């Protein structure tokens, strides 16, 4: 087997494991930490050859150069189902999130989001289940990759 | 959000910490669930070692995440490095060493498929036994 390629995920765990020597302690010695290039402001990566927006799913579809990586569990679920890899079934993770508004915004309650377009990570529909009851706009046009900041 | 192209946004992890430091106001808490993807040609023995290492790292982060937040700088785009102080960031994403169960897999798959979030040709066969790798 070649080098074990680990895509980091804007989180601490991979870096701490490296600092503490935990990979080696567990017997993983030939590895490398790499960032994925999702969200890079590279126009060449904005669309797939088929003209679709390039996101996490498309990165799996076209082949991520990683032995292990992470994405929204919906994406990994679907990509694994379509045979672009397999979902690791022994562990998942949960990140804190929030719906936020700029400091100058008059919005202070969820009800005031009704009718307001909310930017979400592409395909991140958990928010949709929240905004539907309050009547906020959350169409695919509003999905402006807010979840990726690179 | 920083360029004010959106009036509101749902963000998670490091993005949330950045916007909070820049004065953005939280309207509601959300969460973001993440799964690991293993390449088809991966050595599962190596994958187990990787996750064993992460389990130990998670324990260290749980005890005192402040010792490690400087690593966020490795993940932060250059243009944000002068805008925020990563020492103020929280622990972020937490690994849960529990099974991504068949029920989780199937419920999620069905929910996503029903809403047409992915193209029809992307949803695959939806078989847990084929799509999910277990250590045992």
CSV table of C-alpha atoms in Angstrom, one decimal:
chain,number,residue,atom,x,y,z
A,1,UNK,CA,0.0,0.0,0.0
A,2,UNK,CA,1.1,3.6,-0.6
A,3,UNK,CA,1.2,6.5,1.8
A,4,UNK,CA,-1.9,6.8,3.9
A,5,UNK,CA,-3.3,10.2,2.9
A,6,UNK,CA,-5.4,12.0,5.5
A,7,UNK,CA,-7.6,14.9,4.5
A,8,UNK,CA,-7.9,17.3,7.4
A,9,UNK,CA,-11.3,18.8,8.0
A,10,UNK,CA,-10.8,22.3,9.6
A,11,UNK,CA,-10.7,20.5,12.9
A,12,UNK,CA,-8.1,19.8,15.6
A,13,UNK,CA,-8.0,16.0,16.0
A,14,UNK,CA,-5.7,15.1,13.1
A,15,UNK,CA,-3.2,17.8,14.2
A,16,UNK,CA,-3.3,16.8,17.9
A,17,UNK,CA,-2.8,13.1,16.9
A,18,UNK,CA,0.3,14.1,15.0
A,19,UNK,CA,1.7,16.3,17.7
A,20,UNK,CA,1.3,13.6,20.3
A,21,UNK,CA,2.7,10.9,18.1
A,22,UNK,CA,-0.6,8.9,18.3
A,23,UNK,CA,-0.4,7.8,14.7
A,24,UNK,CA,2.9,6.2,15.2
A,25,UNK,CA,1.9,4.8,18.6
A,26,UNK,CA,-1.0,3.0,16.9
A,27,UNK,CA,1.3,1.7,14.2
A,28,UNK,CA,0.5,4.2,11.4
A,29,UNK,CA,3.8,5.5,10.3
A,30,UNK,CA,3.6,6.1,6.5
A,31,UNK,CA,1.0,8.9,6.4
A,32,UNK,CA,0.6,12.5,5.3
A,33,UNK,CA,-1.9,15.2,6.3
A,34,UNK,CA,-3.3,17.2,3.5
A,35,UNK,CA,-6.1,19.8,3.0
A,36,UNK,CA,-8.7,19.2,0.5
A,37,UNK,CA,-9.2,22.0,-2.0
A,38,UNK,CA,-12.9,22.4,-1.7
A,39,UNK,CA,-13.9,26.0,-1.6
A,40,UNK,CA,-10.7,27.3,-3.0
A,41,UNK,CA,-11.4,30.4,-5.0
A,42,UNK,CA,-10.1,28.7,-8.2
A,43,UNK,CA,-12.6,29.3,-11.0
A,44,UNK,CA,-11.3,26.2,-12.7
A,45,UNK,CA,-12.7,24.2,-9.8
A,46,UNK,CA,-16.1,25.9,-9.6
A,47,UNK,CA,-17.8,23.7,-12.0
A,48,UNK,CA,-17.5,20.1,-13.1
A,49,UNK,CA,-16.8,19.2,-16.7
A,50,UNK,CA,-20.6,18.5,-16.9
A,51,UNK,CA,-21.3,22.1,-15.7
A,52,UNK,CA,-22.4,21.1,-12.2
A,53,UNK,CA,-21.3,23.1,-9.2
A,54,UNK,CA,-18.3,21.4,-7.7
A,55,UNK,CA,-18.9,20.3,-4.1
A,56,UNK,CA,-18.0,17.6,-1.7
A,57,UNK,CA,-20.1,15.0,-3.6
A,58,UNK,CA,-18.4,15.9,-6.9
A,59,UNK,CA,-15.0,15.6,-5.2
A,60,UNK,CA,-15.8,12.0,-4.4
A,61,UNK,CA,-17.3,11.4,-7.8
A,62,UNK,CA,-14.2,12.5,-9.5
A,63,UNK,CA,-11.9,10.9,-7.0
A,64,UNK,CA,-10.5,12.5,-3.9
A,65,UNK,CA,-6.8,11.9,-3.5
A,66,UNK,CA,-7.2,10.7,0.1
A,67,UNK,CA,-7.3,7.4,1.9
A,68,UNK,CA,-9.6,9.0,4.5
A,69,UNK,CA,-11.6,12.2,4.4
A,70,UNK,CA,-14.7,13.7,5.7
A,71,UNK,CA,-17.8,15.5,4.5
A,72,UNK,CA,-21.4,16.1,5.6
A,73,UNK,CA,-22.8,12.6,6.4
A,74,UNK,CA,-25.5,13.1,3.7
A,75,UNK,CA,-22.8,13.5,1.1
A,76,UNK,CA,-20.8,10.6,2.3
A,77,UNK,CA,-23.9,8.5,2.7
A,78,UNK,CA,-24.8,9.1,-1.0
A,79,UNK,CA,-21.3,8.9,-2.4
A,80,UNK,CA,-20.7,5.6,-0.6
A,81,UNK,CA,-24.0,4.3,-1.9
A,82,UNK,CA,-22.9,5.2,-5.4
A,83,UNK,CA,-19.7,3.3,-4.8
A,84,UNK,CA,-17.3,6.2,-4.6
A,85,UNK,CA,-15.8,4.8,-1.4
A,86,UNK,CA,-17.2,3.5,1.9
A,87,UNK,CA,-18.6,5.3,4.9
A,88,UNK,CA,-16.7,4.4,8.1
A,89,UNK,CA,-19.4,3.0,10.3
A,90,UNK,CA,-17.6,3.1,13.6
A,91,UNK,CA,-17.4,6.8,14.1
A,92,UNK,CA,-19.0,10.1,13.1
A,93,UNK,CA,-18.7,13.6,14.3
A,94,UNK,CA,-20.9,16.6,15.2
A,95,UNK,CA,-19.9,20.2,14.8
A,96,UNK,CA,-21.6,23.2,16.5
A,97,UNK,CA,-23.2,25.5,14.1
A,98,UNK,CA,-25.5,28.5,14.1
A,99,UNK,CA,-27.6,30.7,11.9
A,100,UNK,CA,-26.0,34.1,12.1
A,101,UNK,CA,-26.7,37.6,10.9
A,102,UNK,CA,-24.4,40.6,10.5
A,103,UNK,CA,-24.0,42.9,13.5
A,104,UNK,CA,-26.0,45.7,11.8
A,105,UNK,CA,-28.9,43.4,10.9
A,106,UNK,CA,-32.3,44.3,12.4
A,107,UNK,CA,-32.9,40.5,12.8
A,108,UNK,CA,-32.9,39.3,16.4
A,109,UNK,CA,-35.4,36.4,16.4
A,110,UNK,CA,-36.0,33.3,14.3
A,111,UNK,CA,-39.4,34.7,13.2
A,112,UNK,CA,-37.7,37.7,11.6
A,113,UNK,CA,-35.9,35.3,9.3
A,114,UNK,CA,-39.2,34.6,7.5
A,115,UNK,CA,-38.8,35.6,3.9
A,116,UNK,CA,-35.1,36.2,4.3
A,117,UNK,CA,-32.7,34.3,2.0
A,118,UNK,CA,-30.3,32.3,4.2
A,119,UNK,CA,-27.0,31.2,2.8
A,120,UNK,CA,-26.3,27.5,3.5
A,121,UNK,CA,-23.6,25.1,2.6
A,122,UNK,CA,-24.5,23.5,-0.6
A,123,UNK,CA,-27.1,20.8,0.0
A,124,UNK,CA,-27.0,21.4,3.8
A,125,UNK,CA,-30.7,21.0,4.3
A,126,UNK,CA,-30.8,20.5,8.0
A,127,UNK,CA,-31.4,24.3,8.0
A,128,UNK,CA,-34.3,23.8,5.6
A,129,UNK,CA,-36.1,21.8,8.2
A,130,UNK,CA,-35.7,24.7,10.6
A,131,UNK,CA,-36.7,27.5,8.2
A,132,UNK,CA,-39.7,25.8,6.7
A,133,UNK,CA,-41.9,26.4,9.7
A,134,UNK,CA,-41.0,30.0,10.0
A,135,UNK,CA,-41.5,30.6,6.3
A,136,UNK,CA,-37.9,31.7,5.5
A,137,UNK,CA,-36.6,31.4,2.0
A,138,UNK,CA,-34.2,28.6,1.6
A,139,UNK,CA,-34.1,27.6,-2.1
A,140,UNK,CA,-31.2,26.1,-3.9
A,141,UNK,CA,-30.4,29.6,-5.2
A,142,UNK,CA,-29.7,30.5,-1.6
A,143,UNK,CA,-27.1,27.8,-1.2
A,144,UNK,CA,-24.0,29.8,-1.6
A,145,UNK,CA,-21.4,27.6,-0.1
A,146,UNK,CA,-21.2,29.5,3.1
A,147,UNK,CA,-19.9,26.3,4.8
A,148,UNK,CA,-16.6,26.5,3.1
A,149,UNK,CA,-14.3,29.5,3.7
A,150,UNK,CA,-11.2,28.7,1.8
B,1,UNK,CA,-21.3,36.9,4.9
B,2,UNK,CA,-18.3,39.2,5.4
B,3,UNK,CA,-18.9,40.8,2.0
B,4,UNK,CA,-22.5,41.2,3.0
B,5,UNK,CA,-23.7,39.1,0.0
B,6,UNK,CA,-26.2,37.3,2.3
B,7,UNK,CA,-28.4,38.6,5.0
B,8,UNK,CA,-28.1,35.5,7.1
B,9,UNK,CA,-26.2,32.2,6.9
B,10,UNK,CA,-25.9,28.9,8.5
B,11,UNK,CA,-22.3,28.2,9.4
B,12,UNK,CA,-20.5,25.6,11.5
B,13,UNK,CA,-17.2,24.9,13.1
B,14,UNK,CA,-14.4,27.3,12.4
B,15,UNK,CA,-16.7,29.5,10.2
B,16,UNK,CA,-18.9,30.1,13.2
B,17,UNK,CA,-15.9,31.1,15.4
B,18,UNK,CA,-14.7,33.5,12.7
B,19,UNK,CA,-18.1,35.2,12.3
B,20,UNK,CA,-18.7,35.4,16.1
B,21,UNK,CA,-15.4,37.2,16.5
B,22,UNK,CA,-16.3,39.6,13.7
B,23,UNK,CA,-19.5,40.5,15.6
B,24,UNK,CA,-22.1,38.5,13.8
B,25,UNK,CA,-25.1,37.6,15.9
B,26,UNK,CA,-26.4,34.1,16.5
B,27,UNK,CA,-30.1,33.7,15.9
B,28,UNK,CA,-30.4,30.0,16.5
B,29,UNK,CA,-28.0,27.1,17.2
B,30,UNK,CA,-27.6,24.3,14.7
B,31,UNK,CA,-25.4,21.3,14.3
B,32,UNK,CA,-23.6,19.7,11.4
B,33,UNK,CA,-23.1,15.9,11.3
B,34,UNK,CA,-20.1,14.6,9.5
B,35,UNK,CA,-19.0,11.1,8.4
B,36,UNK,CA,-15.7,9.6,7.3
B,37,UNK,CA,-15.1,8.3,3.8
B,38,UNK,CA,-12.7,5.5,3.2
B,39,UNK,CA,-11.1,5.1,-0.2
B,40,UNK,CA,-12.0,1.8,-1.9
B,41,UNK,CA,-8.4,0.7,-2.0
B,42,UNK,CA,-7.7,1.5,1.7
B,43,UNK,CA,-6.1,-1.0,4.0
B,44,UNK,CA,-8.7,-1.3,6.7
B,45,UNK,CA,-6.0,-2.1,9.3
B,46,UNK,CA,-4.5,1.2,8.6
B,47,UNK,CA,-7.9,2.9,8.9
B,48,UNK,CA,-8.4,1.4,12.3
B,49,UNK,CA,-5.0,2.8,13.4
B,50,UNK,CA,-6.0,6.2,12.2
B,51,UNK,CA,-9.2,6.2,14.1
B,52,UNK,CA,-7.5,4.8,17.2
B,53,UNK,CA,-5.1,7.8,17.0
B,54,UNK,CA,-8.0,10.2,16.6
B,55,UNK,CA,-9.8,8.7,19.7
B,56,UNK,CA,-6.7,9.6,21.8
B,57,UNK,CA,-6.6,13.0,20.3
B,58,UNK,CA,-10.2,13.6,21.1
B,59,UNK,CA,-9.6,12.8,24.7
B,60,UNK,CA,-6.9,15.4,24.9
B,61,UNK,CA,-9.1,18.0,23.2
B,62,UNK,CA,-11.9,17.2,25.7
B,63,UNK,CA,-9.6,17.8,28.6
B,64,UNK,CA,-8.2,21.2,27.4
B,65,UNK,CA,-8.9,22.3,23.8
B,66,UNK,CA,-7.1,25.6,24.4
B,67,UNK,CA,-3.8,23.9,24.2
B,68,UNK,CA,-4.4,23.0,20.6
B,69,UNK,CA,-6.4,25.8,19.0
B,70,UNK,CA,-3.3,27.2,17.4
B,71,UNK,CA,-3.8,24.3,14.8
B,72,UNK,CA,-6.8,26.2,13.4
B,73,UNK,CA,-4.3,28.5,11.9
B,74,UNK,CA,-3.2,25.6,9.6
B,75,UNK,CA,-6.7,25.5,8.3
B,76,UNK,CA,-7.5,29.2,8.1
B,77,UNK,CA,-7.3,30.8,4.7
B,78,UNK,CA,-4.6,33.5,4.5
B,79,UNK,CA,-7.1,36.3,4.1
B,80,UNK,CA,-8.7,35.6,7.5
B,81,UNK,CA,-5.5,35.3,9.5
B,82,UNK,CA,-5.3,39.0,10.4
B,83,UNK,CA,-9.0,39.2,11.1
B,84,UNK,CA,-9.4,36.7,13.9
B,85,UNK,CA,-7.5,35.4,16.9
B,86,UNK,CA,-7.6,31.6,16.9
B,87,UNK,CA,-6.8,31.5,20.6
B,88,UNK,CA,-10.4,32.4,21.2
B,89,UNK,CA,-11.8,29.5,19.1
B,90,UNK,CA,-13.7,26.6,20.7
B,91,UNK,CA,-13.1,22.9,20.4
B,92,UNK,CA,-15.2,22.6,17.2
B,93,UNK,CA,-16.1,19.3,15.7
B,94,UNK,CA,-16.3,16.4,18.1
B,95,UNK,CA,-15.7,12.8,17.1
B,96,UNK,CA,-18.3,10.4,18.4
B,97,UNK,CA,-17.1,6.8,18.6
B,98,UNK,CA,-20.4,5.2,18.1
B,99,UNK,CA,-21.7,3.3,15.1
B,100,UNK,CA,-23.2,5.1,12.2
B,101,UNK,CA,-26.0,2.6,12.4
B,102,UNK,CA,-28.0,0.9,9.7
B,103,UNK,CA,-31.0,2.9,10.9
B,104,UNK,CA,-29.0,6.2,10.6
B,105,UNK,CA,-27.8,5.2,7.2
B,106,UNK,CA,-31.2,4.2,5.8
B,107,UNK,CA,-33.2,7.0,7.4
B,108,UNK,CA,-30.8,9.6,6.1
B,109,UNK,CA,-30.6,8.1,2.7
B,110,UNK,CA,-34.4,8.0,2.4
B,111,UNK,CA,-34.8,11.5,3.7
B,112,UNK,CA,-32.3,12.9,1.3
B,113,UNK,CA,-33.6,11.0,-1.6
B,114,UNK,CA,-37.2,12.0,-0.9
B,115,UNK,CA,-36.2,15.7,-1.2
B,116,UNK,CA,-34.2,15.3,-4.4
B,117,UNK,CA,-31.1,16.9,-2.9
B,118,UNK,CA,-28.9,14.9,-5.1
B,119,UNK,CA,-29.3,14.0,-8.8
B,120,UNK,CA,-31.1,10.7,-9.3
B,121,UNK,CA,-27.9,9.2,-10.8
B,122,UNK,CA,-26.0,10.0,-7.6
B,123,UNK,CA,-28.1,8.3,-5.0
B,124,UNK,CA,-26.7,4.8,-5.7
B,125,UNK,CA,-28.2,1.5,-4.5
B,126,UNK,CA,-28.7,2.6,-0.9
B,127,UNK,CA,-27.5,-0.7,0.6
B,128,UNK,CA,-26.0,-0.3,4.0
B,129,UNK,CA,-24.0,-3.5,3.7
B,130,UNK,CA,-22.3,-2.3,0.6
B,131,UNK,CA,-21.8,1.3,1.5
B,132,UNK,CA,-20.7,1.1,5.1
B,133,UNK,CA,-17.4,-0.4,6.4
B,134,UNK,CA,-17.3,-1.7,9.9
B,135,UNK,CA,-14.2,-2.6,11.9
B,136,UNK,CA,-15.4,-6.0,13.0
